[in-house]
CSV table of C-alpha atoms in Angstrom, one decimal:
chain,number,residue,atom,x,y,z
A,26,MET,CA,-42.7,-1.2,-4.4
A,27,THR,CA,-42.4,-4.8,-5.7
A,28,LYS,CA,-40.2,-7.4,-4.1
A,29,GLU,CA,-37.6,-7.3,-7.0
A,30,LEU,CA,-37.5,-3.5,-7.0
A,31,SER,CA,-37.0,-3.5,-3.2
A,32,LYS,CA,-34.2,-6.0,-3.7
A,33,LEU,CA,-32.5,-3.8,-6.3
A,34,GLU,CA,-32.8,-0.8,-4.0
A,35,GLN,CA,-31.0,-2.8,-1.2
A,36,GLN,CA,-28.2,-3.7,-3.6
A,37,ILE,CA,-27.7,-0.1,-4.6
A,38,GLN,CA,-27.7,0.9,-0.9
A,39,LYS,CA,-24.9,-1.7,-0.3
A,40,PHE,CA,-23.0,-0.7,-3.4
A,41,MET,CA,-19.5,0.7,-2.6
A,42,PRO,CA,-18.7,3.7,-4.9
A,43,PHE,CA,-15.4,3.5,-6.7
A,44,ASN,CA,-15.1,7.2,-7.3
A,45,GLU,CA,-16.8,10.6,-6.9
A,46,GLN,CA,-19.0,9.9,-10.0
A,47,GLU,CA,-20.4,6.8,-8.5
A,48,GLU,CA,-20.8,8.4,-5.1
A,49,HIS,CA,-22.9,11.2,-6.5
A,50,ASP,CA,-24.9,9.0,-8.9
A,51,LYS,CA,-25.7,6.5,-6.1
A,52,ALA,CA,-27.2,9.3,-4.1
A,53,ILE,CA,-29.3,10.5,-7.0
A,54,LEU,CA,-30.4,6.9,-7.9
A,55,LEU,CA,-31.6,6.3,-4.3
A,56,LYS,CA,-33.5,9.5,-4.4
A,57,TRP,CA,-35.4,8.2,-7.5
A,58,PHE,CA,-36.2,5.0,-5.6
A,59,GLU,CA,-37.5,7.0,-2.7
A,60,SER,CA,-39.6,9.3,-4.9
A,61,GLY,CA,-42.3,6.7,-5.6
A,62,SER,CA,-42.1,7.5,-9.3
A,63,ASP,CA,-42.4,4.8,-11.9
A,64,ILE,CA,-38.7,4.3,-12.8
A,65,LEU,CA,-39.2,0.8,-14.2
A,66,THR,CA,-40.8,1.8,-17.5
A,67,ARG,CA,-40.4,4.3,-20.3
A,68,GLU,CA,-43.7,5.8,-19.3
A,69,ASN,CA,-41.5,8.0,-17.1
A,70,GLU,CA,-40.1,10.1,-19.9
A,71,ILE,CA,-37.8,12.0,-17.5
A,72,ALA,CA,-35.8,9.0,-16.0
A,73,HIS,CA,-36.0,5.2,-16.0
A,74,LEU,CA,-33.9,2.2,-15.2
A,75,THR,CA,-31.6,0.5,-17.6
A,76,ALA,CA,-29.1,-2.3,-17.3
A,77,SER,CA,-25.7,-2.4,-19.1
A,78,ALA,CA,-23.2,-5.2,-19.4
A,79,TRP,CA,-19.4,-5.0,-19.5
A,80,VAL,CA,-18.7,-8.3,-21.2
A,81,VAL,CA,-15.0,-9.3,-21.1
A,82,SER,CA,-12.9,-12.1,-22.6
A,83,PRO,CA,-11.4,-14.7,-20.2
A,84,ASP,CA,-8.0,-12.9,-20.4
A,85,LYS,CA,-9.8,-9.7,-19.5
A,86,LYS,CA,-8.1,-7.8,-22.4
A,87,SER,CA,-11.1,-7.5,-24.8
A,88,VAL,CA,-14.6,-6.2,-24.4
A,89,LEU,CA,-17.7,-7.2,-26.4
A,90,MET,CA,-19.2,-4.1,-28.0
A,91,ALA,CA,-21.8,-3.2,-30.6
A,92,TYR,CA,-22.0,-0.5,-33.2
A,93,HIS,CA,-25.3,1.1,-32.2
A,94,ASN,CA,-27.5,2.5,-34.9
A,95,ILE,CA,-28.8,5.5,-32.8
A,96,TYR,CA,-25.5,6.7,-31.4
A,97,HIS,CA,-23.4,5.8,-34.5
A,98,SER,CA,-20.6,4.5,-32.2
A,99,TRP,CA,-19.1,1.3,-30.8
A,100,ALA,CA,-20.6,1.0,-27.3
A,101,TRP,CA,-21.3,-1.4,-24.5
A,102,LEU,CA,-24.4,-3.7,-24.5
A,103,GLY,CA,-27.6,-3.2,-22.6
A,104,GLY,CA,-31.1,-1.9,-22.6
A,105,HIS,CA,-34.2,-0.7,-20.7
A,106,ALA,CA,-35.8,-2.5,-17.7
A,107,ASP,CA,-39.2,-2.1,-19.4
A,108,GLY,CA,-41.0,-3.3,-16.2
A,109,ASP,CA,-38.5,-5.9,-15.1
A,110,ALA,CA,-36.9,-5.0,-11.8
A,111,ASP,CA,-34.5,-7.9,-12.0
A,112,LEU,CA,-31.8,-5.9,-13.8
A,113,HIS,CA,-29.4,-8.9,-13.5
A,114,HIS,CA,-31.8,-10.8,-15.8
A,115,VAL,CA,-32.3,-7.7,-18.0
A,116,ALA,CA,-28.6,-7.3,-18.6
A,117,GLN,CA,-28.2,-11.0,-19.6
A,118,LYS,CA,-31.2,-10.9,-21.9
A,119,GLU,CA,-29.9,-7.7,-23.6
A,120,VAL,CA,-26.5,-9.2,-24.2
A,121,MET,CA,-27.9,-12.3,-25.8
A,122,GLU,CA,-30.4,-10.4,-27.9
A,123,GLU,CA,-27.9,-7.8,-29.1
A,124,SER,CA,-24.9,-10.1,-29.7
A,125,GLY,CA,-26.5,-13.5,-30.6
A,126,LEU,CA,-24.5,-15.2,-27.8
A,127,THR,CA,-26.1,-18.2,-26.3
A,128,HIS,CA,-23.8,-18.4,-23.3
A,129,VAL,CA,-22.5,-15.7,-21.0
A,130,LYS,CA,-21.6,-15.9,-17.3
A,131,PHE,CA,-21.6,-13.3,-14.5
A,132,LEU,CA,-18.3,-12.6,-12.8
A,133,LEU,CA,-20.2,-10.8,-10.1
A,134,ASP,CA,-23.9,-11.2,-9.1
A,135,GLU,CA,-24.1,-7.7,-7.6
A,136,PRO,CA,-23.8,-4.5,-9.7
A,137,PHE,CA,-20.3,-3.7,-10.9
A,138,SER,CA,-21.0,-0.1,-11.6
A,139,ILE,CA,-23.7,2.6,-11.6
A,140,GLU,CA,-24.2,5.6,-13.7
A,141,ILE,CA,-26.8,8.4,-14.3
A,142,LEU,CA,-26.6,8.8,-18.1
A,143,SER,CA,-28.0,11.7,-20.1
A,144,VAL,CA,-29.6,10.6,-23.4
A,145,ASP,CA,-30.0,13.3,-26.1
A,146,GLY,CA,-33.2,13.6,-28.0
A,147,HIS,CA,-33.4,11.2,-31.0
A,148,MET,CA,-35.7,9.5,-33.5
A,149,LYS,CA,-36.5,5.8,-32.8
A,150,LYS,CA,-38.9,3.7,-35.0
A,151,GLY,CA,-40.2,6.9,-36.6
A,152,HIS,CA,-41.0,8.7,-33.3
A,153,TYR,CA,-39.1,11.4,-31.5
A,154,VAL,CA,-37.7,10.5,-28.0
A,155,SER,CA,-37.0,13.6,-25.8
A,156,THR,CA,-33.8,14.0,-23.9
A,157,HIS,CA,-34.0,12.0,-20.6
A,158,LEU,CA,-31.9,10.1,-18.0
A,159,HIS,CA,-31.0,6.5,-17.8
A,160,LEU,CA,-30.7,5.3,-14.2
A,161,ASN,CA,-28.1,2.7,-15.2
A,162,VAL,CA,-26.8,-0.4,-13.4
A,163,THR,CA,-23.8,-2.2,-15.0
A,164,TYR,CA,-23.0,-5.9,-14.5
A,165,LEU,CA,-19.7,-7.6,-15.1
A,166,MET,CA,-19.8,-10.7,-17.4
A,167,GLU,CA,-17.5,-13.0,-19.3
A,168,ALA,CA,-17.9,-14.7,-22.7
A,169,ASP,CA,-15.8,-16.7,-25.0
A,170,PRO,CA,-14.5,-14.8,-28.1
A,171,LYS,CA,-14.6,-18.1,-30.0
A,172,ASP,CA,-18.4,-18.2,-29.7
A,173,ALA,CA,-20.3,-16.9,-32.7
A,174,VAL,CA,-21.8,-13.4,-32.5
A,175,GLN,CA,-24.2,-11.6,-34.8
A,176,ASN,CA,-25.7,-8.2,-35.0
A,177,ARG,CA,-29.3,-7.3,-34.3
A,178,PRO,CA,-30.3,-5.0,-37.3
A,179,GLU,CA,-33.0,-3.1,-35.4
A,180,GLU,CA,-30.4,-2.2,-32.7
A,181,ASN,CA,-26.9,-2.4,-34.1
A,182,SER,CA,-25.0,-2.9,-37.4
A,183,ALA,CA,-22.1,-4.9,-36.0
A,184,VAL,CA,-20.9,-6.8,-32.9
A,185,ALA,CA,-17.2,-7.4,-32.2
A,186,TRP,CA,-14.6,-8.0,-29.5
A,187,ILE,CA,-12.5,-4.9,-29.1
A,188,ARG,CA,-9.2,-4.8,-27.2
A,189,VAL,CA,-9.2,-2.5,-24.2
A,190,ASP,CA,-6.4,-0.4,-25.7
A,191,GLN,CA,-8.5,0.2,-28.8
A,192,ILE,CA,-11.8,1.4,-27.2
A,193,ALA,CA,-10.8,5.1,-27.3
A,194,GLU,CA,-10.3,5.0,-31.0
A,195,LYS,CA,-13.3,2.9,-31.8
A,196,SER,CA,-15.8,4.9,-29.8
A,197,THR,CA,-17.0,8.2,-31.2
A,198,GLU,CA,-18.4,9.3,-27.8
A,199,PRO,CA,-15.6,11.1,-25.9
A,200,TRP,CA,-17.6,11.5,-22.7
A,201,PHE,CA,-18.3,7.8,-22.5
A,202,VAL,CA,-14.6,7.0,-23.1
A,203,GLU,CA,-13.4,9.4,-20.4
A,204,HIS,CA,-16.1,8.9,-17.8
A,205,VAL,CA,-17.5,5.4,-18.3
A,206,TYR,CA,-15.3,3.1,-20.3
A,207,ALA,CA,-12.1,4.4,-18.6
A,208,LYS,CA,-13.7,3.9,-15.2
A,209,LEU,CA,-14.8,0.4,-16.0
A,210,CYS,CA,-11.3,-0.5,-17.2
A,211,GLU,CA,-9.8,1.0,-14.0
A,212,LYS,CA,-12.1,-1.1,-11.9
A,213,MET,CA,-11.1,-4.1,-13.9
A,214,GLN,CA,-7.4,-3.2,-13.1
A,215,VAL,CA,-8.3,-3.2,-9.4
A,216,LYS,CA,-10.3,-6.4,-9.4
A,217,PHE,CA,-7.9,-8.4,-11.6
A,218,ARG,CA,-4.7,-6.7,-10.4
A,219,GLY,CA,-1.7,-7.9,-12.4
A,220,ARG,CA,-3.8,-9.4,-15.2
A,221,LEU,CA,-4.1,-6.1,-17.1
A,222,SER,CA,-0.8,-4.4,-16.3
A,223,ASP,CA,0.0,-3.9,-19.9
A,224,LEU,CA,-3.2,-2.0,-20.7
A,225,LYS,CA,-3.3,1.5,-19.1
A,226,PHE,CA,-5.5,4.5,-19.3
A,227,SER,CA,-4.0,7.8,-20.1
A,228,GLU,CA,-5.2,11.3,-21.0
A,229,LYS,CA,-5.1,10.3,-24.6
A,230,GLY,CA,-7.3,7.2,-24.0
A,231,LEU,CA,-6.8,3.6,-23.3
A,232,LYS,CA,-3.4,2.3,-24.3
């Protein structure tokens, strides 16, 4: 195991789960680390590491999202490790590549969230990609909505700031809204208590 991969494993070991989902997914993620399998590259067609970014505005009321070509939905930013065990760096790189931002700052150096995500089979660049798992680590970042953004045609068709209370209506992925985006917003509520008191999550979505 490389030094960077070992460091990432230690960060996951120290990670404090926010809910039952994170508790279960942390245990599964650590089992993958212990398995000795190559989880750093897409050569492992069953499961591999990815890094996502929850990029918020300074007032914490908007999130930077992209309309992804594969999923046909507004979604968070992120991508594959592709051999780089420094997922902190991967997350930052993916944000800049997918949004065109030239400046983004981390609000936390350690992982903000972890998820084991199922990816349905799909076509990419003319080739079929079988259903697999993303062993995902999410980082919390902040950027200025005044900074220019632009889409990356090979990945997405639009990039925009979306208010927290509009995520549910923008995303066409109900599972993500309920189990990922809602959780991230709740964690934001806890971390920035009082700053987001007017934006609540309900059974009907974020409102």
